Short mmCIF file of the C-alpha atoms (twelve columns), coordinates in Angstrom:
data_MODEL
# 
_entry.id   MODEL 
# 
loop_
_atom_site.group_PDB 
_atom_site.id 
_atom_site.type_symbol 
_atom_site.label_atom_id 
_atom_site.label_alt_id 
_atom_site.label_comp_id 
_atom_site.label_asym_id 
_atom_site.label_seq_id 
_atom_site.Cartn_x 
_atom_site.Cartn_y 
_atom_site.Cartn_z 
_atom_site.pdbx_PDB_model_num 
ATOM 1   C CA . MET A 1   -11.409 27.021 61.104 1 
ATOM 2   C CA . LEU A 2   -11.977 30.243 59.204 1 
ATOM 3   C CA . SER A 3   -11.009 33.543 60.852 1 
ATOM 4   C CA . PHE A 4   -12.313 36.894 59.650 1 
ATOM 5   C CA . VAL A 5   -9.784  39.525 60.764 1 
ATOM 6   C CA . ILE A 6   -11.291 43.013 60.602 1 
ATOM 7   C CA . PRO A 7   -9.023  46.003 61.332 1 
ATOM 8   C CA . ALA A 8   -10.956 49.110 62.348 1 
ATOM 9   C CA . HIS A 9   -10.183 52.709 63.269 1 
ATOM 10  C CA . ASN A 10  -13.291 54.729 64.182 1 
ATOM 11  C CA . GLU A 11  -15.593 52.661 61.978 1 
ATOM 12  C CA . GLU A 12  -18.852 52.894 63.922 1 
ATOM 13  C CA . GLN A 13  -20.792 53.799 60.771 1 
ATOM 14  C CA . HIS A 14  -19.602 50.927 58.578 1 
ATOM 15  C CA . LEU A 15  -18.726 48.177 61.043 1 
ATOM 16  C CA . PRO A 16  -22.259 46.911 61.834 1 
ATOM 17  C CA . ALA A 17  -22.970 46.045 58.194 1 
ATOM 18  C CA . THR A 18  -19.548 44.429 57.804 1 
ATOM 19  C CA . LEU A 19  -20.021 42.257 60.888 1 
ATOM 20  C CA . SER A 20  -23.500 41.183 59.790 1 
ATOM 21  C CA . ALA A 21  -22.214 40.341 56.308 1 
ATOM 22  C CA . ALA A 22  -19.251 38.362 57.655 1 
ATOM 23  C CA . ARG A 23  -21.462 36.377 60.009 1 
ATOM 24  C CA . GLU A 24  -23.985 35.615 57.258 1 
ATOM 25  C CA . ALA A 25  -21.228 34.557 54.857 1 
ATOM 26  C CA . GLY A 26  -19.699 32.268 57.460 1 
ATOM 27  C CA . VAL A 27  -23.034 30.651 58.248 1 
ATOM 28  C CA . GLN A 28  -23.892 30.146 54.579 1 
ATOM 29  C CA . CYS A 29  -20.523 28.517 53.920 1 
ATOM 30  C CA . GLY A 30  -21.169 25.978 56.661 1 
ATOM 31  C CA . GLU A 31  -17.653 26.245 58.059 1 
ATOM 32  C CA . PRO A 32  -16.594 26.803 61.666 1 
ATOM 33  C CA . PHE A 33  -15.624 30.463 61.853 1 
ATOM 34  C CA . GLU A 34  -14.772 33.323 64.145 1 
ATOM 35  C CA . ILE A 35  -14.732 37.089 63.724 1 
ATOM 36  C CA . VAL A 36  -11.912 39.140 65.242 1 
ATOM 37  C CA . VAL A 37  -12.218 42.928 65.245 1 
ATOM 38  C CA . VAL A 38  -8.944  44.745 65.836 1 
ATOM 39  C CA . SER A 39  -9.739  48.244 67.038 1 
ATOM 40  C CA . ASP A 40  -6.752  50.477 66.367 1 
ATOM 41  C CA . SER A 41  -6.833  53.662 68.466 1 
ATOM 42  C CA . SER A 42  -10.601 54.014 68.054 1 
ATOM 43  C CA . THR A 43  -12.284 56.833 69.969 1 
ATOM 44  C CA . ASP A 44  -15.859 56.200 68.827 1 
ATOM 45  C CA . ARG A 45  -18.183 53.212 69.423 1 
ATOM 46  C CA . THR A 46  -16.205 50.785 67.259 1 
ATOM 47  C CA . GLU A 47  -15.280 48.486 70.157 1 
ATOM 48  C CA . ALA A 48  -18.718 48.692 71.753 1 
ATOM 49  C CA . ILE A 49  -20.396 47.784 68.463 1 
ATOM 50  C CA . ALA A 50  -18.089 44.807 68.005 1 
ATOM 51  C CA . ARG A 51  -18.893 43.544 71.496 1 
ATOM 52  C CA . GLU A 52  -22.614 44.044 70.906 1 
ATOM 53  C CA . HIS A 53  -22.266 41.728 67.900 1 
ATOM 54  C CA . GLY A 54  -20.651 39.076 70.074 1 
ATOM 55  C CA . VAL A 55  -17.333 38.926 68.234 1 
ATOM 56  C CA . ARG A 56  -13.817 38.841 69.614 1 
ATOM 57  C CA . VAL A 57  -12.302 42.287 70.146 1 
ATOM 58  C CA . LEU A 58  -8.637  43.206 70.310 1 
ATOM 59  C CA . SER A 59  -7.620  46.772 71.157 1 
ATOM 60  C CA . VAL A 60  -4.284  48.061 69.826 1 
ATOM 61  C CA . ALA A 61  -2.618  51.440 69.385 1 
ATOM 62  C CA . HIS A 62  -0.573  51.010 66.224 1 
ATOM 63  C CA . ARG A 63  -2.398  53.485 63.980 1 
ATOM 64  C CA . GLN A 64  -1.002  51.503 61.104 1 
ATOM 65  C CA . ILE A 65  -2.993  49.034 59.039 1 
ATOM 66  C CA . ALA A 66  -0.243  46.433 58.489 1 
ATOM 67  C CA . ALA A 67  0.547   46.095 62.184 1 
ATOM 68  C CA . THR A 68  -3.158  46.022 63.019 1 
ATOM 69  C CA . ARG A 69  -3.834  43.173 60.589 1 
ATOM 70  C CA . ASN A 70  -0.841  41.268 61.933 1 
ATOM 71  C CA . SER A 71  -2.059  41.655 65.508 1 
ATOM 72  C CA . GLY A 72  -5.434  40.269 64.482 1 
ATOM 73  C CA . ALA A 73  -3.883  37.303 62.705 1 
ATOM 74  C CA . ARG A 74  -1.832  36.443 65.780 1 
ATOM 75  C CA . GLU A 75  -4.975  36.612 67.920 1 
ATOM 76  C CA . ALA A 76  -7.037  34.518 65.487 1 
ATOM 77  C CA . ARG A 77  -7.403  30.756 65.924 1 
ATOM 78  C CA . GLY A 78  -8.205  29.729 62.354 1 
ATOM 79  C CA . ASP A 79  -5.988  28.013 59.828 1 
ATOM 80  C CA . LEU A 80  -7.609  30.050 57.022 1 
ATOM 81  C CA . LEU A 81  -7.292  33.827 57.432 1 
ATOM 82  C CA . PHE A 82  -9.614  36.292 55.714 1 
ATOM 83  C CA . PHE A 83  -8.608  39.947 56.064 1 
ATOM 84  C CA . VAL A 84  -11.682 42.139 55.584 1 
ATOM 85  C CA . ASP A 85  -11.682 45.923 55.870 1 
ATOM 86  C CA . ALA A 86  -14.292 47.407 58.188 1 
ATOM 87  C CA . ASP A 87  -16.064 49.118 55.274 1 
ATOM 88  C CA . THR A 88  -16.240 45.986 53.108 1 
ATOM 89  C CA . LEU A 89  -19.091 43.483 52.801 1 
ATOM 90  C CA . PRO A 90  -17.944 39.875 52.449 1 
ATOM 91  C CA . ASN A 91  -20.431 37.548 50.781 1 
ATOM 92  C CA . ALA A 92  -20.833 33.786 50.751 1 
ATOM 93  C CA . ALA A 93  -19.724 33.405 47.125 1 
ATOM 94  C CA . ALA A 94  -16.453 35.261 47.744 1 
ATOM 95  C CA . VAL A 95  -15.740 33.474 51.015 1 
ATOM 96  C CA . ARG A 96  -16.592 30.079 49.554 1 
ATOM 97  C CA . ALA A 97  -14.320 30.778 46.573 1 
ATOM 98  C CA . GLY A 98  -11.532 31.744 48.956 1 
ATOM 99  C CA . ILE A 99  -11.917 28.551 50.964 1 
ATOM 100 C CA . GLU A 100 -11.915 26.414 47.820 1 
ATOM 101 C CA . THR A 101 -8.878  28.290 46.506 1 
ATOM 102 C CA . LEU A 102 -6.863  27.691 49.662 1 
ATOM 103 C CA . ARG A 103 -7.920  24.084 50.050 1 
ATOM 104 C CA . GLY A 104 -7.081  23.578 46.396 1 
ATOM 105 C CA . GLY A 105 -3.427  24.293 47.081 1 
ATOM 106 C CA . ALA A 106 -3.047  28.068 46.708 1 
ATOM 107 C CA . VAL A 107 -1.367  29.991 49.511 1 
ATOM 108 C CA . GLY A 108 -3.484  33.105 49.142 1 
ATOM 109 C CA . GLY A 109 -5.750  35.262 47.068 1 
ATOM 110 C CA . GLY A 110 -8.159  38.147 47.051 1 
ATOM 111 C CA . CYS A 111 -11.321 39.402 45.414 1 
ATOM 112 C CA . ILE A 112 -11.771 42.411 43.176 1 
ATOM 113 C CA . PRO A 113 -13.782 45.205 44.848 1 
ATOM 114 C CA . VAL A 114 -16.926 46.833 43.535 1 
ATOM 115 C CA . PHE A 115 -17.410 50.304 45.018 1 
ATOM 116 C CA . ASP A 116 -20.701 51.280 46.589 1 
ATOM 117 C CA . GLY A 117 -22.661 54.461 45.908 1 
ATOM 118 C CA . VAL A 118 -22.218 56.925 43.091 1 
ATOM 119 C CA . LEU A 119 -18.616 57.474 42.053 1 
ATOM 120 C CA . PRO A 120 -17.214 60.599 40.395 1 
ATOM 121 C CA . LEU A 121 -16.887 60.444 36.624 1 
ATOM 122 C CA . TRP A 122 -13.094 60.015 36.634 1 
ATOM 123 C CA . ALA A 123 -13.400 56.953 38.893 1 
ATOM 124 C CA . ARG A 124 -16.122 55.393 36.758 1 
ATOM 125 C CA . LEU A 125 -13.996 55.855 33.653 1 
ATOM 126 C CA . MET A 126 -10.897 54.349 35.252 1 
ATOM 127 C CA . TYR A 127 -12.564 51.385 36.935 1 
ATOM 128 C CA . PRO A 128 -12.604 48.990 33.909 1 
ATOM 129 C CA . ALA A 129 -8.855  49.470 33.397 1 
ATOM 130 C CA . PHE A 130 -8.378  49.001 37.135 1 
ATOM 131 C CA . VAL A 131 -10.093 45.598 36.948 1 
ATOM 132 C CA . VAL A 132 -8.149  44.493 33.870 1 
ATOM 133 C CA . GLY A 133 -4.899  45.443 35.571 1 
ATOM 134 C CA . MET A 134 -5.719  43.476 38.703 1 
ATOM 135 C CA . ARG A 135 -6.636  40.330 36.798 1 
ATOM 136 C CA . THR A 136 -3.648  40.635 34.456 1 
ATOM 137 C CA . PHE A 137 -1.011  41.178 37.134 1 
ATOM 138 C CA . ARG A 138 -2.803  39.237 39.911 1 
ATOM 139 C CA . PHE A 139 -2.825  42.070 42.418 1 
ATOM 140 C CA . VAL A 140 -5.855  43.286 44.350 1 
ATOM 141 C CA . GLY A 141 -6.537  45.918 46.974 1 
ATOM 142 C CA . GLY A 142 -6.347  45.080 50.651 1 
ATOM 143 C CA . CYS A 143 -10.061 45.214 51.443 1 
ATOM 144 C CA . PHE A 144 -10.572 41.442 51.002 1 
ATOM 145 C CA . LEU A 145 -7.534  39.167 51.119 1 
ATOM 146 C CA . PHE A 146 -7.158  35.591 52.271 1 
ATOM 147 C CA . CYS A 147 -4.307  33.171 52.940 1 
ATOM 148 C CA . THR A 148 -3.403  30.071 54.884 1 
ATOM 149 C CA . ARG A 149 -1.950  30.553 58.329 1 
ATOM 150 C CA . GLU A 150 1.062   28.540 57.237 1 
ATOM 151 C CA . ALA A 151 1.763   30.976 54.400 1 
ATOM 152 C CA . PHE A 152 1.106   33.996 56.624 1 
ATOM 153 C CA . GLU A 153 3.657   32.796 59.146 1 
ATOM 154 C CA . ALA A 154 6.133   31.808 56.441 1 
ATOM 155 C CA . ILE A 155 6.267   35.346 55.033 1 
ATOM 156 C CA . GLY A 156 5.995   37.147 58.372 1 
ATOM 157 C CA . GLY A 157 2.619   38.734 57.690 1 
ATOM 158 C CA . PHE A 158 2.084   42.223 56.306 1 
ATOM 159 C CA . PRO A 159 5.223   44.408 56.007 1 
ATOM 160 C CA . GLU A 160 4.994   46.822 58.931 1 
ATOM 161 C CA . ARG A 161 7.514   49.266 57.500 1 
ATOM 162 C CA . TYR A 162 4.775   50.565 55.184 1 
ATOM 163 C CA . PHE A 163 1.828   52.713 56.255 1 
ATOM 164 C CA . ALA A 164 -0.003  52.280 52.931 1 
ATOM 165 C CA . ALA A 165 0.073   49.886 49.970 1 
ATOM 166 C CA . GLU A 166 1.189   47.198 52.416 1 
ATOM 167 C CA . GLU A 167 -0.937  44.694 50.520 1 
ATOM 168 C CA . VAL A 168 1.449   44.964 47.557 1 
ATOM 169 C CA . GLY A 169 4.370   43.640 49.583 1 
ATOM 170 C CA . PHE A 170 2.125   41.066 51.226 1 
ATOM 171 C CA . ILE A 171 0.920   39.702 47.888 1 
ATOM 172 C CA . ARG A 172 4.425   39.679 46.434 1 
ATOM 173 C CA . SER A 173 5.624   37.666 49.405 1 
ATOM 174 C CA . LEU A 174 2.746   35.215 49.064 1 
ATOM 175 C CA . LYS A 175 3.580   34.740 45.392 1 
ATOM 176 C CA . GLY A 176 7.102   33.894 46.477 1 
ATOM 177 C CA . VAL A 177 5.929   30.871 48.467 1 
ATOM 178 C CA . GLY A 178 3.068   29.613 46.308 1 
ATOM 179 C CA . LYS A 179 0.099   30.367 44.117 1 
ATOM 180 C CA . PHE A 180 -1.953  33.565 44.507 1 
ATOM 181 C CA . VAL A 181 -5.438  33.425 42.990 1 
ATOM 182 C CA . ILE A 182 -8.104  36.022 42.185 1 
ATOM 183 C CA . PRO A 183 -11.396 34.105 42.002 1 
ATOM 184 C CA . ARG A 184 -14.365 35.327 40.004 1 
ATOM 185 C CA . PRO A 185 -16.648 36.616 42.839 1 
ATOM 186 C CA . THR A 186 -16.358 40.279 43.814 1 
ATOM 187 C CA . VAL A 187 -16.975 42.096 47.101 1 
ATOM 188 C CA . VAL A 188 -18.624 45.444 47.752 1 
ATOM 189 C CA . THR A 189 -16.486 48.031 49.508 1 
ATOM 190 C CA . SER A 190 -16.933 51.696 50.350 1 
ATOM 191 C CA . GLY A 191 -16.170 54.224 47.637 1 
ATOM 192 C CA . ARG A 192 -15.866 57.031 50.190 1 
ATOM 193 C CA . LYS A 193 -12.194 57.762 49.444 1 
ATOM 194 C CA . LEU A 194 -12.983 58.153 45.752 1 
ATOM 195 C CA . ARG A 195 -15.824 60.525 46.595 1 
ATOM 196 C CA . ALA A 196 -13.840 62.491 49.180 1 
ATOM 197 C CA . HIS A 197 -10.668 62.992 47.128 1 
ATOM 198 C CA . SER A 198 -10.417 64.328 43.611 1 
ATOM 199 C CA . GLY A 199 -8.682  62.638 40.729 1 
ATOM 200 C CA . ARG A 200 -6.139  65.456 40.877 1 
ATOM 201 C CA . GLU A 201 -5.305  64.628 44.496 1 
ATOM 202 C CA . LEU A 202 -4.804  60.957 43.704 1 
ATOM 203 C CA . LEU A 203 -2.703  61.812 40.651 1 
ATOM 204 C CA . ALA A 204 -0.532  64.075 42.815 1 
ATOM 205 C CA . LEU A 205 -0.101  61.226 45.302 1 
ATOM 206 C CA . ALA A 206 0.952   58.919 42.469 1 
ATOM 207 C CA . GLY A 207 3.471   61.528 41.360 1 
ATOM 208 C CA . ARG A 208 4.963   61.770 44.846 1 
ATOM 209 C CA . ARG A 209 5.147   57.988 44.926 1 
ATOM 210 C CA . VAL A 210 7.156   58.007 41.685 1 
ATOM 211 C CA . VAL A 211 9.530   60.685 42.980 1 
ATOM 212 C CA . ARG A 212 10.049  59.353 46.500 1 
ATOM 213 C CA . GLY A 213 9.568   55.657 45.848 1 
ATOM 214 C CA . ARG A 214 8.744   53.386 48.761 1 
ATOM 215 C CA . LYS A 215 10.069  55.983 51.222 1 
ATOM 216 C CA . LEU A 216 6.762   57.818 50.831 1 
ATOM 217 C CA . LEU A 217 4.988   54.810 52.332 1 
ATOM 218 C CA . GLU A 218 7.200   54.551 55.407 1 
ATOM 219 C CA . GLY A 219 5.422   57.236 57.419 1 
ATOM 220 C CA . ARG A 220 2.029   58.909 57.729 1 
ATOM 221 C CA . GLU A 221 3.234   62.216 56.290 1 
ATOM 222 C CA . GLY A 222 1.874   62.688 52.802 1 
ATOM 223 C CA . LEU A 223 -0.674  59.891 53.243 1 
ATOM 224 C CA . ALA A 224 -3.673  61.972 54.274 1 
ATOM 225 C CA . ILE A 225 -5.965  59.822 52.144 1 
ATOM 226 C CA . TRP A 226 -5.477  57.102 54.759 1 
ATOM 227 C CA . TYR A 227 -4.450  59.019 57.869 1 
ATOM 228 C CA . GLY A 228 -6.003  62.467 57.510 1 
ATOM 229 C CA . PRO A 229 -9.464  63.622 58.603 1 
ATOM 230 C CA . ARG A 230 -12.073 61.234 57.258 1 
ATOM 231 C CA . THR A 231 -15.120 62.271 55.284 1 
ATOM 232 C CA . GLU A 232 -18.019 59.868 55.771 1 
ATOM 233 C CA . ASP A 233 -20.854 59.325 53.318 1 
# 
């Protein structure tokens, strides 16, 4: 069975579209599937919306994306795990490619994101290089990742010591136990962070990452892009 694991913190604006897209993709693929929403410390209608859509709901208080994804994976029943961010729209082509990839012998993979809406100029200029880098080094963002349950359990899931960029460690670990594939289909995800934060802010974050190394990622301090006040479109 296929399990969509959707971590969510106060995602009442984006979650309905994500749930509808996941359900439609699952139906089109013709596979048994379930949708598990993991509400992490939500104070809005995230959990109510998930229940209205008839999906499984797990409430946690981690306020940390790695731990939230891991909780969802433990709750899920499927042997194929698809981790989908609450502001990302899975589609049948991407899901089907993921299923074929895993059943073809790979342990995991992910799809390259296409950002919705109008992006600032700096982001539009950088995006082509971003895509080339992902395909060259076989790394993708965490908005749409998939793996077998066997591989997930073998590597211990997402590294919970990190509050951001946890997908990097996750992918590295998957590569250590088998093949990691980036199929051709893409997925649409929200570009809200790119619209809410300037290129200068992101460059400053990259600089702090260089200076402090992985220590920067081991707490919420300095990671306002993920844990600060959120600007919605």
